[in-house]
mmCIF file of C-alpha atoms and ligand atoms in Angstrom:
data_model
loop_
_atom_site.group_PDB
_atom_site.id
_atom_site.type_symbol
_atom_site.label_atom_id
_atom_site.label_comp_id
_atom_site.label_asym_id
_atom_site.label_seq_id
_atom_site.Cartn_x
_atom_site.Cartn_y
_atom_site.Cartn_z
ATOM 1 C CA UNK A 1 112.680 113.502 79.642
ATOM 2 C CA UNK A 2 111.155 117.071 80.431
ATOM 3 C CA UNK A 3 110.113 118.614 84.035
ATOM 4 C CA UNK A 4 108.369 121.182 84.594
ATOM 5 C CA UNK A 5 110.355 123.708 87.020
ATOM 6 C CA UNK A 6 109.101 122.125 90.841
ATOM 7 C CA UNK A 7 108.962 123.529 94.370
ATOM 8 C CA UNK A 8 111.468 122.191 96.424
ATOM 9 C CA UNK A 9 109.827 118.960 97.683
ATOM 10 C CA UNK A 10 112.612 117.686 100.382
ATOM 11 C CA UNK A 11 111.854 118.992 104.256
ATOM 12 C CA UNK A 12 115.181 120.520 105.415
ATOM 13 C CA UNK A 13 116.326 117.657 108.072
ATOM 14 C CA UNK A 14 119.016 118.746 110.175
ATOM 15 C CA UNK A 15 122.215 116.396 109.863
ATOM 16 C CA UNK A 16 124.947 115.394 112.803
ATOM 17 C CA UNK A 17 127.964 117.656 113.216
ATOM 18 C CA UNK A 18 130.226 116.330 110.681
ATOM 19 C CA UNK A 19 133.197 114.043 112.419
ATOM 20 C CA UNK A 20 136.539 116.240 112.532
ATOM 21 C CA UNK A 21 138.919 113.504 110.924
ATOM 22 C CA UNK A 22 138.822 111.509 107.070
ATOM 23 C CA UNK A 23 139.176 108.173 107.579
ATOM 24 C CA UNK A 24 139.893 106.062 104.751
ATOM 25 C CA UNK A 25 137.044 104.465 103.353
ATOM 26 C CA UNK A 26 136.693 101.000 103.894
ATOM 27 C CA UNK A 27 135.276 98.668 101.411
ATOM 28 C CA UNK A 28 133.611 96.351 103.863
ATOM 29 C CA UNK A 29 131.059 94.256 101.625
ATOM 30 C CA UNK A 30 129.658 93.380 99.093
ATOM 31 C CA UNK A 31 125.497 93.426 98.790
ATOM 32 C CA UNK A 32 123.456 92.362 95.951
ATOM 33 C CA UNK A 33 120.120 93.564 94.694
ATOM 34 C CA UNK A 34 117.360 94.612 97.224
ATOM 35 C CA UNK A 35 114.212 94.177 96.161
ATOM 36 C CA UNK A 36 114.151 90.433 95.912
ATOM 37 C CA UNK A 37 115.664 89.914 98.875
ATOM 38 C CA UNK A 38 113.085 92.541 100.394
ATOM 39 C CA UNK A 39 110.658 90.746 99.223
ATOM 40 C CA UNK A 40 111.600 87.233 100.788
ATOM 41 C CA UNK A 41 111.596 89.407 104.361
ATOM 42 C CA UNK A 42 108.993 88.067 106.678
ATOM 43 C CA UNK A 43 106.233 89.153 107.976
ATOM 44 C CA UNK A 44 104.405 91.197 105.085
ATOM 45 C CA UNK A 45 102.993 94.462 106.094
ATOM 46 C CA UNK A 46 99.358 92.934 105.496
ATOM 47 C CA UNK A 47 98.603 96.986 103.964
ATOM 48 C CA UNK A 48 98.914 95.569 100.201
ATOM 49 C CA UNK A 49 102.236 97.119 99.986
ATOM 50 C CA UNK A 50 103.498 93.593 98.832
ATOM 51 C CA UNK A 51 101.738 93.841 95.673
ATOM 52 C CA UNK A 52 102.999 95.306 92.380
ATOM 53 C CA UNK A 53 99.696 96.671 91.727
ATOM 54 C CA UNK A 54 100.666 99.270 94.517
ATOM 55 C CA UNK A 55 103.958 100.732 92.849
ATOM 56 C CA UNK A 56 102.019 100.388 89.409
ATOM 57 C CA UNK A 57 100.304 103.308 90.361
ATOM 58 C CA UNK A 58 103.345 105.188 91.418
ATOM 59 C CA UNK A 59 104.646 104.505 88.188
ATOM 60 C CA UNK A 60 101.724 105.441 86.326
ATOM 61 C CA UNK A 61 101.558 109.197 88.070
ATOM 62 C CA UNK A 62 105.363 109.293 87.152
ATOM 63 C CA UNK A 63 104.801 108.933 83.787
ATOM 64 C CA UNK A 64 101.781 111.234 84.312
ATOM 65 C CA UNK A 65 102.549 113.560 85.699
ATOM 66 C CA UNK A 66 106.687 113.741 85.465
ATOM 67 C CA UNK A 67 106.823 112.950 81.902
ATOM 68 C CA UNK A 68 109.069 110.281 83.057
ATOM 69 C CA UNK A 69 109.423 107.824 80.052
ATOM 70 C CA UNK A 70 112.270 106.220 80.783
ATOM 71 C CA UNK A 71 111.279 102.486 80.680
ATOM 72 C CA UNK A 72 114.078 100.067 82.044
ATOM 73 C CA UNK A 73 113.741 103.042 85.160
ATOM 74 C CA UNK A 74 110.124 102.673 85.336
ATOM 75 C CA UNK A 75 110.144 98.975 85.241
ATOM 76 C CA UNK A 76 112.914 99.056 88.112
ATOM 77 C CA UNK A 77 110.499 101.394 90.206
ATOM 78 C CA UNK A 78 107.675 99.056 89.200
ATOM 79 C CA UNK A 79 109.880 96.585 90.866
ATOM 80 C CA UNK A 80 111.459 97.589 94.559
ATOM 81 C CA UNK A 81 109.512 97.678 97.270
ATOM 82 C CA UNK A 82 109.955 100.708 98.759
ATOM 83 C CA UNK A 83 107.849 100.394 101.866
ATOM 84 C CA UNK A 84 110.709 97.898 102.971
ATOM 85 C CA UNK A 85 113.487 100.558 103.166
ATOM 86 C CA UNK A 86 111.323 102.613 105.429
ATOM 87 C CA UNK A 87 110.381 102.303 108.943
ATOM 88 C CA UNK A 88 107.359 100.201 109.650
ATOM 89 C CA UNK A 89 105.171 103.292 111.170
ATOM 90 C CA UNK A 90 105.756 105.063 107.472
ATOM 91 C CA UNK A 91 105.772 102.110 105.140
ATOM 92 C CA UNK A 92 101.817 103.357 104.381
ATOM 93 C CA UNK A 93 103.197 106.605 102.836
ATOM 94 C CA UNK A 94 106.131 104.741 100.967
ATOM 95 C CA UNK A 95 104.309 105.072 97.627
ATOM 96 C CA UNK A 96 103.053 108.640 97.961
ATOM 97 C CA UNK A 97 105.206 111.040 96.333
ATOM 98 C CA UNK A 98 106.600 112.329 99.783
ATOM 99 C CA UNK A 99 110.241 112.106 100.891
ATOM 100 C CA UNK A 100 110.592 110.778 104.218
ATOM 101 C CA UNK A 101 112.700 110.587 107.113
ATOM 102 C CA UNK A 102 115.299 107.216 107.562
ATOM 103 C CA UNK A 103 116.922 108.311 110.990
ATOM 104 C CA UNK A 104 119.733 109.992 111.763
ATOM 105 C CA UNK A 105 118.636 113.379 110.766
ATOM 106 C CA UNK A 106 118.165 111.930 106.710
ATOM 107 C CA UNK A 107 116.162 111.374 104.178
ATOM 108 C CA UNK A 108 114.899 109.015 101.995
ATOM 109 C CA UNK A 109 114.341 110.953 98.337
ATOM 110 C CA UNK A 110 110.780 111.459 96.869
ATOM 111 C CA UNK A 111 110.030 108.820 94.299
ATOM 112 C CA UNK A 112 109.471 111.785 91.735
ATOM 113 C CA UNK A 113 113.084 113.532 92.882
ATOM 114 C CA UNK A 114 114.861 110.047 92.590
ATOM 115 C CA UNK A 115 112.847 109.192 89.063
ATOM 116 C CA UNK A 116 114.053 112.723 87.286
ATOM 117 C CA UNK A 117 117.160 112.529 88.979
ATOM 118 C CA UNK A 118 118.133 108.610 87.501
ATOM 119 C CA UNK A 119 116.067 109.407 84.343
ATOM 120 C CA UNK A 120 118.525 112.298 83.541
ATOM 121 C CA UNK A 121 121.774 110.045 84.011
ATOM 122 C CA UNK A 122 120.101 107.724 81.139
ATOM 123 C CA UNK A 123 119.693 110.934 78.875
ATOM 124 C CA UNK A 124 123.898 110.639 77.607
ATOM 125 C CA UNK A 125 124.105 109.695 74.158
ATOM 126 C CA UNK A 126 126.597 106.723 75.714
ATOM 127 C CA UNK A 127 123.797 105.527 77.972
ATOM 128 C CA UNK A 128 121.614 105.390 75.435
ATOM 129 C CA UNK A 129 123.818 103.206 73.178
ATOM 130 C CA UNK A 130 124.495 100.850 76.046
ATOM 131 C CA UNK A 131 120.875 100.410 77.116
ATOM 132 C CA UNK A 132 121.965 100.838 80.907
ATOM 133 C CA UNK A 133 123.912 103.445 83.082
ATOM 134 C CA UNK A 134 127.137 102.056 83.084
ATOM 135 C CA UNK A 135 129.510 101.985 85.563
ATOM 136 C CA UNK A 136 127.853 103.672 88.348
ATOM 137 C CA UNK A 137 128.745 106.063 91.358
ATOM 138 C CA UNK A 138 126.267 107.012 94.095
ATOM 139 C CA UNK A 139 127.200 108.977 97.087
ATOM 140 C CA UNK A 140 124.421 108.908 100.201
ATOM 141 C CA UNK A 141 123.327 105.547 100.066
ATOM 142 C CA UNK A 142 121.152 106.358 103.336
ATOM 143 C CA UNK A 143 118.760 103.357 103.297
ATOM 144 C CA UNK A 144 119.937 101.565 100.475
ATOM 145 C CA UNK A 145 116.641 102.152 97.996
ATOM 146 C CA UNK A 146 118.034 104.354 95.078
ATOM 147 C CA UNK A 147 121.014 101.784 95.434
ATOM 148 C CA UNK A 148 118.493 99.181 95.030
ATOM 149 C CA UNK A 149 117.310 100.863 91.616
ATOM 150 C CA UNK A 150 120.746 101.374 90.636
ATOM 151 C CA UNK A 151 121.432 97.818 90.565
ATOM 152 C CA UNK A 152 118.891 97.156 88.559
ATOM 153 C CA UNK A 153 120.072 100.105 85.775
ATOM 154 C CA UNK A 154 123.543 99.814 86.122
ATOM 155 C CA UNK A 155 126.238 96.812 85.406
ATOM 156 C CA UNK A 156 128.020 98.014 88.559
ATOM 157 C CA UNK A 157 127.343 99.813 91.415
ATOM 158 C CA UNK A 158 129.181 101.592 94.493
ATOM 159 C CA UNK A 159 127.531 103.425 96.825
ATOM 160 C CA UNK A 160 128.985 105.249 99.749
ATOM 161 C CA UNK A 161 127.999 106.343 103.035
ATOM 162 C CA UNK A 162 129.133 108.510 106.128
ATOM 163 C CA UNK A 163 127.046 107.575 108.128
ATOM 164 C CA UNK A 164 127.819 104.134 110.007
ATOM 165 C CA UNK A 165 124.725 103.078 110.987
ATOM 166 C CA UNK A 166 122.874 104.124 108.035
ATOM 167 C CA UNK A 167 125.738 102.251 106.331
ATOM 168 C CA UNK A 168 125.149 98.979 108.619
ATOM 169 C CA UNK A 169 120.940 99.342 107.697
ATOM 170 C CA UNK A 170 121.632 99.498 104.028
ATOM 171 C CA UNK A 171 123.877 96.621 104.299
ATOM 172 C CA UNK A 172 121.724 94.633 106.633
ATOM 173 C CA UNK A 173 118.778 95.533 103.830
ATOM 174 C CA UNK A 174 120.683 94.796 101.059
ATOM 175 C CA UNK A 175 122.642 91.807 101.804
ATOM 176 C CA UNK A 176 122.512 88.051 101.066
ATOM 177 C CA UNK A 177 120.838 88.685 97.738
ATOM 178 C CA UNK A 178 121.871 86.336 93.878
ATOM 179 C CA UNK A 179 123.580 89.100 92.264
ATOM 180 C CA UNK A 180 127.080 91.274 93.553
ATOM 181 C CA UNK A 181 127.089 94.215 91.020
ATOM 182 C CA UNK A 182 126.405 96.513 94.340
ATOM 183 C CA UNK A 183 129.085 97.356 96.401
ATOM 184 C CA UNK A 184 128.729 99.386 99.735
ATOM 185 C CA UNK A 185 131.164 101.520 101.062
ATOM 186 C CA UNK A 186 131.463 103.300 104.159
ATOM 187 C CA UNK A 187 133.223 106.289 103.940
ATOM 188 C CA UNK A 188 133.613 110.101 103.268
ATOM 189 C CA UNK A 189 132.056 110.506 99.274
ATOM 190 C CA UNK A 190 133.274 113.875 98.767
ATOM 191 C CA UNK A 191 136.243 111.993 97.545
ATOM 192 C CA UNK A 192 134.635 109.866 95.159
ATOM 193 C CA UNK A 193 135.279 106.083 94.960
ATOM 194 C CA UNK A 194 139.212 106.159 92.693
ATOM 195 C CA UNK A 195 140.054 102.361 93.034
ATOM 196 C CA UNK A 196 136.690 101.888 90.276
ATOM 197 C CA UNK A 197 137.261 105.477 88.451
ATOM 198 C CA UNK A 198 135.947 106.334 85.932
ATOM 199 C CA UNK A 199 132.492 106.248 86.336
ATOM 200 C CA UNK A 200 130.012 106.701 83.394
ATOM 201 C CA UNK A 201 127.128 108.231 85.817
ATOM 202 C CA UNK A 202 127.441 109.600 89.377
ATOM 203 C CA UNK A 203 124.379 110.983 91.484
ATOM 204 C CA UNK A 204 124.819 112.341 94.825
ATOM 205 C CA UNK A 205 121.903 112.272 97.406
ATOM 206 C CA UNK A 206 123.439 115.418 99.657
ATOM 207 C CA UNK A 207 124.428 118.640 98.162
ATOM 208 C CA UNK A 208 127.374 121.287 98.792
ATOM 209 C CA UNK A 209 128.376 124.367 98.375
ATOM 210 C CA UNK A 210 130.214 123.095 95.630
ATOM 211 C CA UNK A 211 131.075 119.846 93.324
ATOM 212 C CA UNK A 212 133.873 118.163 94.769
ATOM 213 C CA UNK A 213 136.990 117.774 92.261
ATOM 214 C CA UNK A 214 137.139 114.236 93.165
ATOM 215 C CA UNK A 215 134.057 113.610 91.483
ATOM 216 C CA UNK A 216 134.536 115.860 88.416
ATOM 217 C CA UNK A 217 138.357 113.716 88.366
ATOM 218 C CA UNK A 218 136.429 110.631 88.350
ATOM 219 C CA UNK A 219 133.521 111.083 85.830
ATOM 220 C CA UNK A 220 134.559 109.023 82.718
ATOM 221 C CA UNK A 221 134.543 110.860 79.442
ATOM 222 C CA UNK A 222 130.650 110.589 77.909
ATOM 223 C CA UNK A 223 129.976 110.220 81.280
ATOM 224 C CA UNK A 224 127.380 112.464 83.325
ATOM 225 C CA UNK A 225 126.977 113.600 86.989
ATOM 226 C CA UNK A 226 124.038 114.810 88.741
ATOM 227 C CA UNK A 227 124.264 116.482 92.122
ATOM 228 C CA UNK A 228 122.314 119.125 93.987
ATOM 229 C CA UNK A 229 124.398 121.872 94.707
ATOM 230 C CA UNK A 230 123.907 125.530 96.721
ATOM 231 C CA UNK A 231 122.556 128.096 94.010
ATOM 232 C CA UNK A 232 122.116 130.994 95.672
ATOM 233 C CA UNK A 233 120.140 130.533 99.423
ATOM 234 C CA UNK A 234 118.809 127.696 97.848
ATOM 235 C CA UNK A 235 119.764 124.164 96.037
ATOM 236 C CA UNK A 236 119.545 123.358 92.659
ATOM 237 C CA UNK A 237 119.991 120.167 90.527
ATOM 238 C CA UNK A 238 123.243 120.352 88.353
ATOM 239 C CA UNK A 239 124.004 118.491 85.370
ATOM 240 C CA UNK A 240 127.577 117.760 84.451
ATOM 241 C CA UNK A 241 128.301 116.071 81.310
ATOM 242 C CA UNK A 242 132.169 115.578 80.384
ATOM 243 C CA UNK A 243 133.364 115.818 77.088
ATOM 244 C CA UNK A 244 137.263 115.308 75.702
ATOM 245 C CA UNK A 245 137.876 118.667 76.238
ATOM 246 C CA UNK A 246 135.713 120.409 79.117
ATOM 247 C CA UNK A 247 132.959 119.456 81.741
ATOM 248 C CA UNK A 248 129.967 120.834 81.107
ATOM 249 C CA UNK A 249 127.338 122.144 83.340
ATOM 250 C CA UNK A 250 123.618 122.690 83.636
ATOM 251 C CA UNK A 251 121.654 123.654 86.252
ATOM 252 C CA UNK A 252 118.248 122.670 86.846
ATOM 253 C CA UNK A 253 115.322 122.677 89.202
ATOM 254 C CA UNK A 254 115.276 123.967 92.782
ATOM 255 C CA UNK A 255 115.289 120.871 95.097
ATOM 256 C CA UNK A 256 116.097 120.691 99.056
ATOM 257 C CA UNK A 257 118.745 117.651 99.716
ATOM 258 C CA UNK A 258 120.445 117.131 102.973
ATOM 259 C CA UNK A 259 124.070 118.613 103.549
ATOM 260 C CA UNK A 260 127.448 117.004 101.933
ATOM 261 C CA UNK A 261 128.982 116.263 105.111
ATOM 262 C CA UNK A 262 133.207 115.542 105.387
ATOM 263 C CA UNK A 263 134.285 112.455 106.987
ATOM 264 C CA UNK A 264 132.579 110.333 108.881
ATOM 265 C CA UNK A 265 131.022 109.182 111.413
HETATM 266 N N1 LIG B 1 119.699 107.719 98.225
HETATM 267 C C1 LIG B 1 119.303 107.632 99.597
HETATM 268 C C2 LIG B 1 119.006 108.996 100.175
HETATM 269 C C3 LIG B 1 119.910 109.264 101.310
HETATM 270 S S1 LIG B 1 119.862 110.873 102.010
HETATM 271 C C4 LIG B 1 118.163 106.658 99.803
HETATM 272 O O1 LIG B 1 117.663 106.085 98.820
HETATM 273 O O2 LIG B 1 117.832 106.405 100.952
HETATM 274 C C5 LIG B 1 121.514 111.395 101.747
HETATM 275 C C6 LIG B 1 122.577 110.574 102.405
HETATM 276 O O3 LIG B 1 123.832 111.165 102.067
HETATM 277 C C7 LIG B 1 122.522 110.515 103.923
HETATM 278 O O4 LIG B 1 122.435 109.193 104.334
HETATM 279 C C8 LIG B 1 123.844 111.162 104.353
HETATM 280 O O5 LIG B 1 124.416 110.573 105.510
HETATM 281 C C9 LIG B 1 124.707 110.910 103.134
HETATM 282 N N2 LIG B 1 125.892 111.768 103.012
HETATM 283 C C10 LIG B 1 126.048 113.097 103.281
HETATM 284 N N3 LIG B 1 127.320 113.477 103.040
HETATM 285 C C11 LIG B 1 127.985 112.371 102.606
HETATM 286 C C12 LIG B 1 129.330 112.110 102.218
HETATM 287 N N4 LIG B 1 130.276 113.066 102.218
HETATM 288 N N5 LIG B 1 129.649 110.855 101.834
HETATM 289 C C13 LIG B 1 128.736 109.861 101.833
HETATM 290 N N6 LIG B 1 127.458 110.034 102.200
HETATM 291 C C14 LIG B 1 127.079 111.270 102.588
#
């Protein structure tokens, strides 16, 4: 996949004081894919956003004008309704290339930013060869919709979150659905997930200062992270890709996340 260099596209959104303790993290349940449970969710908008032919097009200026040819990724964006993970007064802007805001001072990811982002973990020669993205790490699951495309990429999933009532929304969005390779967990993912270590891709939704050693510990050999981190006075996309003997790092476009936060709350 190739992108052209981008503006930052994320609004800044200010985020809650971070809590002053870790608490362990706390696998609390499982949740299976979204999007067809999403789908079974009375009442319908009654805006179209129920049909495919509405995140067709989204896919279609993707490919257009992302480059984004990554087909099992474009076929799971094809798929989850978006407009379900937002509120109700935004679910007409869910398939505009727009991020927008899920409470809580966060932010759902623009289609495009979460497209390049999950199209770069499927560039690894290992990813490749298996077709999907392997075991799978994301940190911020915020509303629960890049978790939902995980799912659909990946043969298993966690996903953490700080934030409890984020947390409790995803799960609440997520839950009661056929299949269990998603896993939420709520608690601080600056230190990774070990008890599933190592993972073959990990993607963070909030960037820091700097990439936490946890996650670096925890990427699986052939494996590849992607992560916005400070660059600078701004944020940047980095890739990490880790080799037998060394991790190694790119950086890429400017792009405006929300803060890694420690602990929780
Ligand atoms: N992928 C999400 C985007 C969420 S925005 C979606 O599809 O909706 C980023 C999220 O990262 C926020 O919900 C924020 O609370 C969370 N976050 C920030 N620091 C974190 C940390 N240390 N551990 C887990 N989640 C964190």
């Amino acid at each position: 996949m190739t992108t052209a260099p981008r503006r930052p596209r994320f609004p800044a959104a200010a985020s809650p004081a971070p809590a002053p303790t870790q608490r362990p993290q706390r696998l609390v349940r499982e949740s299976r894919e979204a999007d067809e449970h999403a789908r079974r969710q009375p009442p319908t908008t009654g805006l179209g956003l129920d049909s495919e032919q509405v995140r067709v097009r989204m896919v279609d200026r993707l490919r257009r004008d992302e480059g984004i040819s990554c087909e099992p990724l474009l076929a799971a964006m094809a798929a989850v309704p978006r407009h379900r993970f937002v509120d109700p007064a935004l679910a007409t802007q869910a398939y505009e290339d727009t991020a927008l805001p899920i409470g809580h001072g966060q932010t759902i990811s623009s289609p495009s930013v979460v497209a390049i982002m999950i199209a770069r973990l499927f560039g690894t020669d290992a990813a490749q060869r298996r077709g999907n993205l392997g075991r799978t790490l994301e940190i911020g699951t915020g509303c629960g919709y890049q978790a939902a495309l995980l799912a659909r990429l990946a043969p298993s999933v966690i996903s953490i979150e700080r934030l409890r009532p984020l947390y409790d929304k995803a799960r609440d969005l997520l839950a009661g659905l056929p299949r269990s390779n998603l896993r939420l967990v709520y608690g601080d993912g600056r230190l990774g997930h070990p008890p599933n270590a190592p993972y073959d891709s990990i993607i963070a939704a909030a960037g820091g200062d700097e990439l936490p050693q946890a996650w670096l510990d925890q990427l699986a050999v052939g494996g590849r992270l992607i992560a916005p981190v400070t660059a600078g006075r701004a944020q940047a996309l980095v890739v990490v890709d880790r080799t037998p003997t060394e991790w190694r790092r790119e950086l890429h476009e400017a792009v405006m996340f929300v803060p890694l936060r420690s602990g929780t709350a």
